[in-house]
Amino acid sequence: MTLSPSSPSSITVTLQQLIEASSSNSRHGVGIEQALQKLSTQMTLIGADSKPMNSFLDIPFLQFRLDSRQLEPNDVFVLLKSHIPNYQKSRAYLYQAANNAAFILSEIDPLALIAAANVPPHANLELTTDNAKSIAQQQLTALPCPVLYVPNIRNFLGDLIQARLQYQQPVTLPAVVAVTGTNGKTTISQLVAQLTQLTGMSSGVMGTAGNGRLGALVQASHTTGDALAVQQFLYQMGVENTELLALEASSHGLDQQRLQGMPVSVAIFTNLSRDHLDYHADMAEYAAAKAKLFDKAHFPDLTHAIINIDDDYAQIMLDTAHASNLIVWTYSLDASKTATFVAADIKPSLQGVEVSLRTDFNDGKVNHLNIISPLLGRFNVANLLAAMAAAVALGNKTGINLECVAAVIPQLQGAVGRMQRVSSNDGCFIVDYAHTPDALSQVLASLKTHCKGQLWAVFGCGGDRDTGKRPLMAQAGLAGADKVVLTADNPRTEDPNMILQDMQAGMSAEQYQRTHIEPARQTAIEYAVSQAAADDIVIIAGKGHETYQEINNVRYDFDDSVILQQALAQAGRV
């Protein structure tokens, strides 16, 4: 989806005017002014060479655009590198934009781009390089607008966009809490927003389950949108007088600097397990991307880091946070550990959990507090500790303390599609987003403590994604559940049967006896509902809040909770 932007201004502005205006901006003027200074010093002007080198500072323009298809006359087009380079496509975007743009800011060297695109794939590059560059220079010079080569533009693109938005109507931006990790981002961000709102702040969220003010979320297409969408949404929250924005920081978003310029004051690390290795080369690279969230060089507004020390990758986050001189708070579910927030005792039920909380802020005293949470699952205790820590960290400015935060916990609601119980006359039926081996293991381990009968798990794996995860998902399900139903998730362009075949690699005869394979997800859900006994627990995992199933590039309506409700009604269990 497109994040809710403010209405585009019809008033043109120049970069010089932004420099002058941002110098008096009380909150982010310094960062914006530095960004504009970097732009003026790091750019190289290519094309329309009759113009002086600094003339672009006085070229009037309307908006920044990252998509050439959305470009309006006199907008500025920002040409960014793709994760998988494609010179032909990038050149097409450049040429398409040149007809309308006031000027173009290119992260890609335009000469190299055009030269490479002009060389036939079978050509001898050593013999044609000089000629290709000459042709490229002629083509760029002939463009109707200047092209500015800014190789480090991602380092200040968010600031540039926010400067433009603030110029048309200055607003106070909300404080930002950012959550990163493989699992728990959605739940924690929504819990942070709920806790702060219940204690008096106006709050919003941005992430997988939607964007907007609490109670009025609009479905998102990406966990972290592009730099333009993110800044537009932040600005819109400011227009609506939102005081706190809790957002999910994906590894893709951090690696690609989509959150540059966001005023993140509190950063949270949940955990790290295998995911997105179709994007990251290995787990070390995946962890390094996450660690960027705790680096003040990337997020100068940072004050607090909140880190789960139960995770194997916590140390890299701790090291980065300490190097940035942040206030570091830790949390743990292990009563034997020393952490700022510790769940010393957890008593689960199907109505939630009772937690004995121990806190130690290194102020010479250890405090104990009893908490009643309506959220199901042991892992949701960890999510709650992280959210409480963030709310208390923000409370240092607002006067909200730990006791105030604890008092509103019984009013919390879980995120849609996260341990979401669907009503039934007997049995227990739950929809959850768990789509990694670690997340599925945690969900099943939590539910096992509640289960009097058998525990069922219905899940699959997405197509066109990390194939190595598939047998690990199946093994996680078989290790935690008594009965497993393997089915389709979002097959995308792959054959669901081939995905299911990958998932079955290494399964034993005993595991096959506990497994039912049904490619059609609706049929798989109906099967589990018809077979589960009154004391059983059934979890439908993998899609959670999603309201579609993607097959061959088409998204069909499919909501696990709706399908489950229909299956329960058909079976006479509601």
Coordinates of C-alpha atoms in Angstrom, one line a residue:
M1 CA 0.0 0.0 0.0
T2 CA 1.0 3.7 -0.2
L3 CA 1.5 5.2 3.2
S4 CA -0.8 8.1 4.0
P5 CA 1.1 11.2 2.8
S6 CA 0.2 14.8 3.3
S7 CA -1.3 16.5 0.3
P8 CA 1.4 17.5 -2.2
S9 CA 2.2 21.1 -2.3
S10 CA 1.7 23.1 -5.5
I11 CA 4.3 25.6 -4.4
T12 CA 7.7 25.2 -5.8
V13 CA 10.9 25.5 -3.6
T14 CA 14.6 25.5 -4.3
L15 CA 17.3 23.7 -2.4
Q16 CA 18.8 27.1 -1.5
Q17 CA 15.4 28.0 0.1
L18 CA 15.4 24.7 2.0
I19 CA 18.9 25.4 3.3
E20 CA 17.8 28.9 4.6
A21 CA 14.6 27.6 6.1
S22 CA 16.1 24.5 7.8
S23 CA 18.8 26.7 9.5
S24 CA 16.0 28.0 11.8
N25 CA 14.1 24.7 12.2
S26 CA 14.2 24.0 15.9
R27 CA 14.2 20.2 15.9
H28 CA 15.9 18.8 12.8
G29 CA 17.3 21.9 11.2
V30 CA 20.9 21.0 12.0
G31 CA 20.5 17.5 10.4
I32 CA 18.7 18.8 7.4
E33 CA 21.2 21.6 6.9
Q34 CA 24.1 19.2 7.1
A35 CA 22.3 16.9 4.6
L36 CA 21.9 19.8 2.1
Q37 CA 25.5 20.7 2.6
K38 CA 26.6 17.1 1.9
L39 CA 24.4 17.2 -1.2
S40 CA 26.1 20.3 -2.5
T41 CA 29.6 18.9 -1.8
Q42 CA 29.2 15.3 -2.9
M43 CA 27.3 15.8 -6.1
T44 CA 28.8 15.8 -9.6
L45 CA 26.7 17.6 -12.3
I46 CA 26.3 15.6 -15.5
G47 CA 24.2 16.6 -18.5
A48 CA 22.8 20.0 -19.4
D49 CA 26.4 21.1 -19.2
S50 CA 25.7 24.7 -20.1
K51 CA 24.5 25.3 -16.6
P52 CA 27.0 26.4 -13.8
M53 CA 27.9 23.6 -11.4
N54 CA 25.9 25.1 -8.4
S55 CA 22.9 26.2 -10.5
F56 CA 20.9 23.3 -9.3
L57 CA 20.5 25.0 -5.9
D58 CA 18.2 27.6 -7.5
I59 CA 16.2 25.2 -9.6
P60 CA 12.5 25.3 -8.4
F61 CA 10.9 21.9 -7.8
L62 CA 7.8 20.5 -6.2
Q63 CA 8.3 17.1 -4.6
F64 CA 11.0 14.3 -4.4
R65 CA 10.0 11.1 -6.1
L66 CA 11.6 7.6 -6.0
D67 CA 9.3 6.1 -8.6
S68 CA 9.5 7.5 -12.1
R69 CA 5.9 6.4 -12.8
Q70 CA 4.7 8.8 -10.1
L71 CA 6.7 11.8 -11.4
E72 CA 4.9 15.0 -12.1
P73 CA 6.3 18.0 -14.1
N74 CA 9.0 19.8 -12.0
D75 CA 9.4 17.1 -9.4
V76 CA 12.9 15.8 -8.5
F77 CA 13.5 12.2 -9.4
V78 CA 15.9 10.2 -7.1
L79 CA 17.3 7.2 -8.9
L80 CA 18.5 4.6 -6.4
K81 CA 20.3 1.3 -6.9
S82 CA 18.3 -1.9 -7.0
H83 CA 19.4 -4.7 -4.7
I84 CA 20.0 -6.7 -7.9
P85 CA 21.5 -4.2 -10.4
N86 CA 19.7 -3.9 -13.7
Y87 CA 21.3 -1.3 -16.0
Q88 CA 18.6 -1.5 -18.6
K89 CA 15.8 -0.8 -16.2
S90 CA 17.7 1.9 -14.4
R91 CA 18.5 3.6 -17.7
A92 CA 14.9 3.4 -18.7
Y93 CA 13.9 5.1 -15.4
L94 CA 16.5 7.8 -15.9
Y95 CA 15.3 8.6 -19.5
Q96 CA 11.6 8.4 -18.5
A97 CA 12.2 10.9 -15.6
A98 CA 14.3 13.3 -17.6
N99 CA 11.3 14.4 -19.7
N100 CA 9.5 15.8 -16.6
A101 CA 11.9 16.2 -13.8
A102 CA 13.3 19.6 -12.6
F103 CA 16.5 17.7 -12.1
I104 CA 17.6 14.1 -11.2
L105 CA 19.6 12.9 -8.2
S106 CA 21.3 9.7 -9.0
E107 CA 22.9 7.2 -6.6
I108 CA 24.2 5.4 -9.7
D109 CA 27.1 6.9 -11.8
P110 CA 25.1 8.0 -14.8
L111 CA 28.0 7.8 -17.2
A112 CA 28.7 4.2 -16.1
L113 CA 25.0 3.4 -16.3
I114 CA 24.6 4.6 -19.8
A115 CA 27.9 3.3 -21.0
A116 CA 27.2 -0.2 -19.7
A117 CA 23.7 -0.2 -21.0
N118 CA 25.0 0.8 -24.5
V119 CA 27.4 -2.0 -24.7
P120 CA 25.9 -5.2 -26.2
P121 CA 26.2 -8.2 -23.8
H122 CA 28.4 -10.1 -26.3
A123 CA 30.8 -7.1 -26.9
N124 CA 34.4 -7.0 -25.9
L125 CA 34.3 -4.4 -23.1
E126 CA 38.0 -3.6 -23.4
L127 CA 37.6 -2.5 -27.0
T128 CA 34.4 -0.6 -26.6
T129 CA 34.6 1.1 -23.2
D130 CA 36.0 4.5 -24.4
N131 CA 33.6 4.7 -27.2
A132 CA 30.7 3.7 -25.0
K133 CA 31.6 6.4 -22.4
S134 CA 31.8 9.0 -25.2
I135 CA 28.3 8.1 -26.4
A136 CA 27.0 8.1 -22.9
Q137 CA 28.4 11.6 -22.3
Q138 CA 26.7 12.9 -25.4
Q139 CA 23.4 11.3 -24.4
L140 CA 23.5 12.7 -20.9
T141 CA 24.5 16.2 -22.1
A142 CA 21.5 16.1 -24.4
L143 CA 19.0 15.4 -21.6
P144 CA 16.5 18.2 -20.9
C145 CA 17.3 18.3 -17.2
P146 CA 20.5 18.2 -15.1
V147 CA 21.6 14.9 -13.6
L148 CA 23.4 15.1 -10.2
Y149 CA 25.5 12.1 -9.3
V150 CA 25.3 11.7 -5.5
P151 CA 26.7 8.3 -4.6
N152 CA 26.0 8.7 -0.9
I153 CA 22.5 10.1 -1.1
R154 CA 21.0 7.5 1.1
N155 CA 23.0 9.0 4.0
F156 CA 20.8 12.1 4.0
L157 CA 17.8 11.3 1.7
G158 CA 15.3 11.1 4.5
D159 CA 16.4 14.5 5.8
L160 CA 16.1 16.0 2.4
I161 CA 12.5 14.7 2.0
Q162 CA 11.6 15.9 5.5
A163 CA 13.0 19.3 4.8
R164 CA 10.7 19.6 1.8
L165 CA 7.7 18.5 3.8
Q166 CA 8.5 20.9 6.7
Y167 CA 8.9 23.8 4.3
Q168 CA 5.3 23.6 3.1
Q169 CA 4.0 23.4 6.7
P170 CA 6.2 23.1 9.7
V171 CA 4.9 20.5 12.2
T172 CA 6.3 18.9 15.4
L173 CA 7.3 15.3 14.6
P174 CA 6.5 12.5 17.0
A175 CA 9.1 10.7 19.0
V176 CA 9.9 7.3 17.5
V177 CA 10.4 3.9 19.1
A178 CA 11.9 1.4 16.6
V179 CA 11.8 -2.4 17.0
T180 CA 14.1 -4.8 15.1
G181 CA 14.5 -8.5 15.2
T182 CA 13.2 -11.6 13.5
N183 CA 10.2 -12.1 15.6
G184 CA 8.0 -9.9 17.8
K185 CA 8.4 -6.6 16.0
T186 CA 4.6 -6.2 15.2
T187 CA 3.4 -7.2 18.7
I188 CA 6.0 -5.0 20.5
S189 CA 5.4 -1.9 18.3
Q190 CA 1.6 -2.2 18.9
L191 CA 2.1 -2.8 22.6
V192 CA 4.4 0.3 22.9
A193 CA 1.7 2.3 21.1
Q194 CA -1.1 1.0 23.4
L195 CA 0.9 1.5 26.6
T196 CA 1.9 5.0 25.8
Q197 CA -1.7 5.9 24.7
L198 CA -3.2 4.4 27.8
T199 CA -0.8 6.5 29.9
G200 CA -1.7 9.7 28.1
M201 CA 0.2 10.0 24.8
S202 CA -1.3 10.1 21.3
S203 CA 0.3 7.2 19.5
G204 CA 0.5 5.5 16.1
V205 CA 2.2 2.5 14.6
M206 CA 3.9 1.6 11.3
G207 CA 4.7 -1.9 10.2
T208 CA 3.5 -5.2 8.9
A209 CA 0.0 -5.2 10.3
G210 CA -0.7 -1.6 9.2
N211 CA 0.1 2.1 9.5
G212 CA -1.8 4.8 11.3
R213 CA -3.3 5.8 14.6
L214 CA -4.3 3.0 16.9
G215 CA -7.7 1.7 15.9
A216 CA -7.5 3.1 12.4
L217 CA -4.6 1.2 10.7
V218 CA -4.3 0.9 7.0
Q219 CA -2.8 -2.3 5.6
A220 CA 0.9 -2.0 4.6
S221 CA 2.7 -3.7 1.7
H222 CA 6.1 -3.7 3.3
T223 CA 7.3 -3.9 6.9
T224 CA 9.4 -0.8 6.3
G225 CA 8.4 1.4 3.3
D226 CA 10.8 3.3 1.1
A227 CA 12.5 6.5 2.4
L228 CA 9.8 8.7 0.8
A229 CA 6.9 6.8 2.1
V230 CA 8.4 6.6 5.6
Q231 CA 9.0 10.3 5.8
Q232 CA 5.6 11.2 4.4
F233 CA 4.0 9.0 7.0
L234 CA 6.1 10.5 9.8
Y235 CA 5.1 13.9 8.6
Q236 CA 1.4 12.9 8.4
M237 CA 1.6 11.7 12.0
G238 CA 3.0 15.1 13.0
V239 CA 0.1 16.8 11.1
E240 CA -2.3 14.7 13.2
N241 CA -0.5 15.7 16.5
T242 CA 0.7 12.2 17.2
E243 CA 3.2 12.3 20.0
L244 CA 4.7 8.8 19.6
L245 CA 5.3 6.6 16.6
A246 CA 6.2 2.9 17.2
L247 CA 7.6 1.3 14.1
E248 CA 9.1 -2.0 12.9
A249 CA 12.6 -1.7 11.5
S250 CA 13.2 -4.5 9.1
S251 CA 16.7 -5.7 8.1
H252 CA 16.0 -4.7 4.5
G253 CA 14.9 -1.2 5.6
L254 CA 18.0 -0.8 7.8
D255 CA 20.4 -2.1 5.2
Q256 CA 18.9 0.2 2.5
Q257 CA 18.8 3.2 4.9
R258 CA 15.0 3.7 4.4
L259 CA 14.8 5.0 8.0
Q260 CA 17.4 7.6 7.5
G261 CA 16.3 10.9 9.1
M262 CA 13.7 9.2 11.4
P263 CA 13.9 10.7 15.0
V264 CA 14.4 7.3 16.7
S265 CA 14.9 7.9 20.4
V266 CA 14.4 4.3 21.7
A267 CA 15.6 1.2 19.8
I268 CA 14.5 -2.4 20.7
F269 CA 16.2 -5.7 19.7
T270 CA 14.0 -8.8 20.1
N271 CA 15.8 -11.8 18.7
L272 CA 17.5 -13.1 15.6
S273 CA 16.9 -16.5 13.9
R274 CA 17.1 -17.7 10.3
D275 CA 15.1 -15.5 7.9
H276 CA 15.7 -13.4 4.8
L277 CA 18.8 -15.4 3.8
D278 CA 17.6 -14.9 0.2
Y279 CA 18.6 -11.3 0.8
H280 CA 21.5 -11.4 3.3
A281 CA 24.5 -13.5 2.6
D282 CA 24.6 -15.1 6.0
M283 CA 23.5 -14.6 9.6
A284 CA 26.5 -12.4 10.4
E285 CA 25.4 -9.9 7.7
Y286 CA 21.8 -10.2 8.8
A287 CA 22.8 -9.3 12.4
A288 CA 25.0 -6.4 11.2
A289 CA 22.0 -4.9 9.4
K290 CA 19.9 -5.1 12.6
A291 CA 22.8 -3.6 14.7
K292 CA 22.6 -0.4 12.6
L293 CA 19.5 0.6 14.6
F294 CA 21.7 1.0 17.7
D295 CA 24.3 3.2 16.0
K296 CA 24.1 6.9 16.7
A297 CA 25.9 7.6 13.5
H298 CA 22.7 6.4 11.8
F299 CA 20.2 7.7 14.3
P300 CA 21.5 10.7 16.2
D301 CA 18.4 11.1 18.3
L302 CA 18.9 7.8 20.1
T303 CA 18.9 7.8 23.9
H304 CA 17.9 4.3 24.9
A305 CA 18.7 0.8 23.7
I306 CA 16.5 -2.1 25.0
I307 CA 18.0 -5.5 24.3
N308 CA 16.9 -9.1 24.8
I309 CA 19.9 -10.7 26.5
D310 CA 18.4 -14.2 26.1
D311 CA 19.2 -14.1 22.4
D312 CA 22.5 -15.4 21.0
Y313 CA 23.0 -12.2 18.9
A314 CA 22.4 -9.8 21.8
Q315 CA 26.1 -9.0 22.2
I316 CA 26.5 -7.3 18.8
M317 CA 23.6 -5.1 19.6
L318 CA 25.0 -4.4 23.1
D319 CA 28.5 -3.6 21.7
T320 CA 27.0 -1.2 19.1
A321 CA 24.8 0.5 21.7
H322 CA 27.6 0.9 24.2
A323 CA 29.9 2.4 21.5
S324 CA 27.2 5.0 20.9
N325 CA 27.0 5.8 24.7
L326 CA 23.3 4.9 24.9
I327 CA 21.4 4.1 28.0
V328 CA 21.2 0.3 27.7
W329 CA 18.4 -1.6 29.4
T330 CA 18.1 -5.4 29.0
Y331 CA 15.3 -7.8 29.5
S332 CA 15.2 -11.6 30.1
L333 CA 12.8 -14.5 30.8
D334 CA 15.6 -16.3 32.8
A335 CA 15.2 -15.6 36.5
S336 CA 18.9 -16.5 37.1
K337 CA 20.1 -13.6 34.9
T338 CA 20.9 -10.0 35.8
A339 CA 18.9 -7.7 33.6
T340 CA 17.0 -4.4 33.9
F341 CA 13.7 -6.2 33.4
V342 CA 13.4 -9.9 34.4
A343 CA 10.3 -12.2 34.4
A344 CA 11.2 -14.0 37.6
D345 CA 8.1 -16.2 37.5
I346 CA 5.5 -16.9 34.8
K347 CA 2.1 -18.5 35.3
P348 CA 0.3 -19.2 32.0
S349 CA -3.4 -19.8 31.4
L350 CA -5.6 -19.6 28.4
Q351 CA -6.7 -16.2 29.7
G352 CA -3.2 -14.8 29.7
V353 CA -0.2 -14.9 32.1
E354 CA 0.6 -13.7 35.6
V355 CA 4.2 -12.4 35.8
S356 CA 6.4 -11.7 38.7
L357 CA 8.6 -8.8 37.4
R358 CA 12.0 -7.9 38.9
T359 CA 13.6 -4.6 37.8
D360 CA 17.1 -3.3 38.5
F361 CA 18.0 0.1 37.1
N362 CA 21.4 0.1 38.8
D363 CA 20.2 2.7 41.3
G364 CA 21.0 0.5 44.3
K365 CA 17.6 -1.1 44.7
V366 CA 15.8 -4.0 43.1
N367 CA 12.0 -3.7 42.7
H368 CA 9.4 -6.4 42.4
L369 CA 6.0 -6.0 40.7
N370 CA 3.2 -8.5 40.0
I371 CA 1.7 -8.1 36.5
I372 CA -1.5 -9.6 35.0
S373 CA -1.3 -9.7 31.2
P374 CA -4.1 -10.8 28.8
L375 CA -1.6 -11.9 26.1
L376 CA -1.2 -15.6 25.5
G377 CA 2.2 -17.3 25.4
R378 CA 5.5 -17.2 27.1
F379 CA 7.2 -15.3 24.2
N380 CA 4.6 -12.6 24.7
V381 CA 6.0 -12.0 28.1
A382 CA 9.3 -11.1 26.5
N383 CA 7.4 -8.8 24.1
L384 CA 5.6 -7.2 27.0
L385 CA 8.9 -6.6 28.9
A386 CA 10.4 -4.8 25.8
A387 CA 7.3 -2.7 25.4
M388 CA 7.2 -1.7 29.1
A389 CA 10.8 -0.8 29.0
A390 CA 10.2 1.5 26.0
A391 CA 7.2 3.2 27.7
V392 CA 9.3 3.8 30.8
A393 CA 12.2 5.2 28.7
L394 CA 9.8 7.6 27.1
G395 CA 8.3 8.3 30.5
N396 CA 11.6 9.9 31.5
K397 CA 10.4 12.9 29.5
T398 CA 6.6 12.6 30.2
G399 CA 6.7 11.6 33.9
I400 CA 5.1 8.2 33.3
N401 CA 6.8 5.7 35.6
L402 CA 6.8 1.8 35.8
E403 CA 3.9 1.6 38.1
C404 CA 1.7 3.7 35.8
V405 CA 2.7 1.5 32.9
A406 CA 2.0 -1.7 34.8
A407 CA -1.4 -0.5 35.9
V408 CA -2.7 -0.4 32.3
I409 CA -1.4 -3.8 31.2
P410 CA -4.7 -5.6 31.8
Q411 CA -6.2 -3.4 29.1
L412 CA -3.8 -4.5 26.4
Q413 CA -5.0 -6.2 23.2
G414 CA -2.8 -8.5 21.1
A415 CA -1.9 -7.6 17.6
V416 CA -4.2 -8.9 14.9
G417 CA -3.0 -12.3 13.7
R418 CA -0.6 -12.7 16.6
M419 CA -1.8 -15.5 19.0
Q420 CA -5.3 -14.5 18.0
R421 CA -7.9 -16.8 19.5
V422 CA -10.9 -17.5 17.4
S423 CA -14.1 -18.3 19.4
S424 CA -15.4 -21.9 19.5
N425 CA -17.6 -24.0 21.7
D426 CA -14.9 -26.5 22.4
G427 CA -11.2 -26.8 21.6
C428 CA -8.9 -23.9 21.2
F429 CA -8.2 -22.4 17.8
I430 CA -5.5 -19.8 17.2
V431 CA -4.2 -17.8 14.3
D432 CA -0.6 -16.6 14.4
Y433 CA 2.0 -15.1 12.0
A434 CA 4.8 -17.4 13.0
H435 CA 6.6 -18.0 9.7
T436 CA 10.2 -18.9 10.8
P437 CA 11.4 -22.0 12.5
D438 CA 12.2 -20.1 15.7
A439 CA 8.9 -18.3 15.8
L440 CA 7.0 -21.5 15.2
S441 CA 9.0 -23.3 17.9
Q442 CA 8.3 -20.6 20.4
V443 CA 4.6 -20.5 19.7
L444 CA 4.2 -24.2 20.0
A445 CA 6.3 -24.4 23.2
S446 CA 4.0 -21.7 24.7
L447 CA 0.8 -23.4 23.7
K448 CA 2.0 -26.8 24.9
T449 CA 1.9 -25.6 28.5
H450 CA -1.8 -24.8 28.1
C451 CA -2.8 -28.0 26.2
K452 CA -4.6 -30.9 27.9
G453 CA -5.1 -32.8 24.7
Q454 CA -3.1 -32.8 21.5
L455 CA -1.5 -29.8 19.9
W456 CA -2.0 -29.3 16.2
A457 CA 0.0 -27.1 13.8
V458 CA -1.2 -26.1 10.3
F459 CA 1.4 -24.2 8.3
G460 CA 3.4 -24.0 5.1
C461 CA 6.3 -22.0 3.6
G462 CA 6.2 -19.1 1.1
G463 CA 7.3 -19.5 -2.5
D464 CA 10.2 -17.6 -4.1
R465 CA 11.9 -17.3 -0.7
D466 CA 14.7 -19.0 1.2
T467 CA 14.4 -22.6 0.3
G468 CA 16.7 -23.8 3.0
K469 CA 14.2 -22.7 5.6
R470 CA 11.6 -25.2 4.4
P471 CA 12.7 -28.5 6.1
L472 CA 13.6 -26.5 9.2
M473 CA 10.0 -25.2 9.4
A474 CA 8.6 -28.8 9.1
Q475 CA 11.0 -30.0 11.8
A476 CA 10.1 -27.1 14.1
G477 CA 6.4 -28.0 13.7
L478 CA 7.0 -31.7 14.3
A479 CA 9.2 -31.1 17.3
G480 CA 6.6 -28.9 19.0
A481 CA 3.2 -30.3 17.9
D482 CA 1.6 -33.7 18.2
K483 CA -0.1 -33.4 14.8
V484 CA 1.1 -31.4 11.8
V485 CA -0.8 -30.4 8.7
L486 CA 1.5 -29.2 5.9
T487 CA -0.1 -26.9 3.4
A488 CA 0.4 -23.9 1.2
D489 CA 1.3 -20.4 2.5
N490 CA 1.9 -17.8 -0.3
P491 CA 3.2 -20.0 -3.1
R492 CA 3.8 -17.0 -5.3
T493 CA 5.2 -18.3 -8.6
E494 CA 6.1 -21.8 -7.3
D495 CA 4.2 -25.0 -7.4
P496 CA 2.8 -25.6 -3.8
N497 CA 3.6 -29.3 -4.2
M498 CA 7.2 -28.6 -4.8
I499 CA 7.4 -26.4 -1.7
L500 CA 5.8 -29.2 0.3
Q501 CA 8.2 -31.7 -1.1
D502 CA 11.1 -29.4 0.1
M503 CA 9.5 -29.3 3.6
Q504 CA 9.5 -33.1 3.8
A505 CA 13.2 -33.5 3.3
G506 CA 14.7 -35.6 6.1
M507 CA 11.3 -36.6 7.7
S508 CA 11.3 -40.0 9.5
A509 CA 8.6 -42.6 9.2
E510 CA 7.3 -41.7 12.7
Q511 CA 7.0 -38.1 11.7
Y512 CA 5.1 -39.0 8.5
Q513 CA 2.6 -40.8 10.7
R514 CA 1.9 -37.6 12.6
T515 CA 1.7 -35.5 9.4
H516 CA -1.1 -34.8 7.0
I517 CA -0.3 -33.1 3.7
E518 CA -2.9 -30.9 2.0
P519 CA -1.8 -28.3 -0.5
A520 CA -5.1 -26.3 -0.4
R521 CA -4.9 -24.1 2.6
Q522 CA -8.7 -23.8 3.2
T523 CA -9.1 -27.6 3.0
A524 CA -6.2 -28.0 5.4
I525 CA -7.8 -25.7 7.9
E526 CA -11.1 -27.5 7.6
Y527 CA -9.4 -30.9 8.1
A528 CA -7.8 -29.7 11.3
V529 CA -11.1 -28.4 12.6
S530 CA -12.9 -31.6 11.8
Q531 CA -10.2 -33.8 13.4
A532 CA -9.3 -31.9 16.6
A533 CA -10.8 -33.1 19.8
A534 CA -12.5 -31.0 22.5
D535 CA -9.3 -30.7 24.6
D536 CA -7.0 -30.1 21.6
I537 CA -5.4 -26.8 20.6
V538 CA -5.0 -26.0 16.9
I539 CA -2.8 -23.2 15.6
I540 CA -3.0 -21.9 12.0
A541 CA 0.4 -20.4 11.5
G542 CA 2.3 -18.4 8.9
K543 CA 0.0 -15.7 7.6
G544 CA -1.5 -14.1 10.7
H545 CA -3.0 -10.7 9.8
E546 CA -2.7 -11.2 6.0
T547 CA -5.9 -11.1 4.1
Y548 CA -4.7 -12.6 0.9
Q549 CA -3.0 -15.6 -0.7
E550 CA -0.5 -14.8 -3.5
I551 CA -0.6 -17.3 -6.4
N552 CA 1.2 -16.6 -9.7
N553 CA 1.5 -12.9 -9.0
V554 CA -2.2 -12.6 -8.2
R555 CA -3.5 -11.9 -4.6
Y556 CA -6.7 -13.7 -3.8
D557 CA -8.8 -12.9 -0.8
F558 CA -7.8 -15.3 2.0
D559 CA -7.9 -14.5 5.7
D560 CA -7.0 -17.4 8.1
S561 CA -9.2 -16.1 10.8
V562 CA -12.2 -15.8 8.5
I563 CA -11.6 -19.2 6.9
L564 CA -11.2 -20.7 10.4
Q565 CA -14.5 -19.1 11.6
Q566 CA -16.3 -20.6 8.6
A567 CA -14.8 -24.0 9.2
L568 CA -15.8 -23.9 12.8
A569 CA -19.4 -23.0 11.9
Q570 CA -19.5 -25.7 9.3
A571 CA -18.4 -28.2 11.9
G572 CA -20.9 -27.0 14.4
R573 CA -18.3 -25.9 16.9
V574 CA -19.6 -22.3 17.4

